[in-house]
Amino acid sequence: MHLYLIRHPRPSVAANICYGRTDLTVDDEALASARSSLLPLLPRNARLFSSPLQRCRVLSDSIAEELDCISTTYDERLREMHFGTWEMQAWDAIPRADIDAWTSDMTGYRPGGGESVLEVAQRVRDFRDDLSGMEIEHAIVICHAGTIRLLAACEHGLSVPEMALYAAQKPHQIRYGELLIVDC
């Protein structure tokens, strides 16, 4: 299977804001830019999977028909991590002690009382295991940087705790609208 992992377009939010699972919009220019750069690189007649958050959903909706996608599935397991009370807070407004607590336990700490990286890793692994059971040649997955890092970690044959640690320790440089292709 060829797995086409796409990060959503830049959401409409100020810089340096923790937004995780917050359901943000994407402006028309960011959507058009992502769409035009991605369409020539994506297979036709693929299965399309997407986070249900609108910053992913608008891109998946806009390319599904153009690519004659076999089907589109909006899967809750592809959502970005939930940062609890940190959501929509400026990163520099989050108490330093809370940030330090998270950095001392990157996989188990629940920022803002939301989800831990380990919890996210488990749901992403469940999605990936279900995907592996399908007979699909091409799967397009539109989701979030954290989810993409975890999906990539699945391909290394890591356990869920190892996957969470791998993704948490590896700084991401996945641009908005970027495509990563993984051959499974």
C-alpha angles and dihedrals in degrees: 000000000000111000116202108198115194128184113218121254119271108290124228099261135114119262119270095025121134103229107155109153096004108127103240131177127235121225119240094249094054090047094048092048094050092044095050094048094046105042096072090051100049129087123245121237094025129145110255124211123183143176107251091232109114095239086066098030095058091055094045091048091049096051102034097079094038090056095041089237114199091226142338122227122190103206123193090208090069094061119119119258116286111238096190113206090002090070112118092004122127108254090234090053092060108097112261090229089060093049089048091050089054095047090051091055106024096170103037105035117099106216111220089354090294125114130323120229087246091058091049091047091054094053092045090049089051090053092048092048090052090048090052089056092059122085098235128149096192127021122182113201119190111192145112137307093253092049092047091052090052093046089051089050089055089064091062091065093243126158116247093262091047090047091052092049092046092052095042095050097044112082110225126231097177109143124218108272092014121149123216118186118207122187108212 
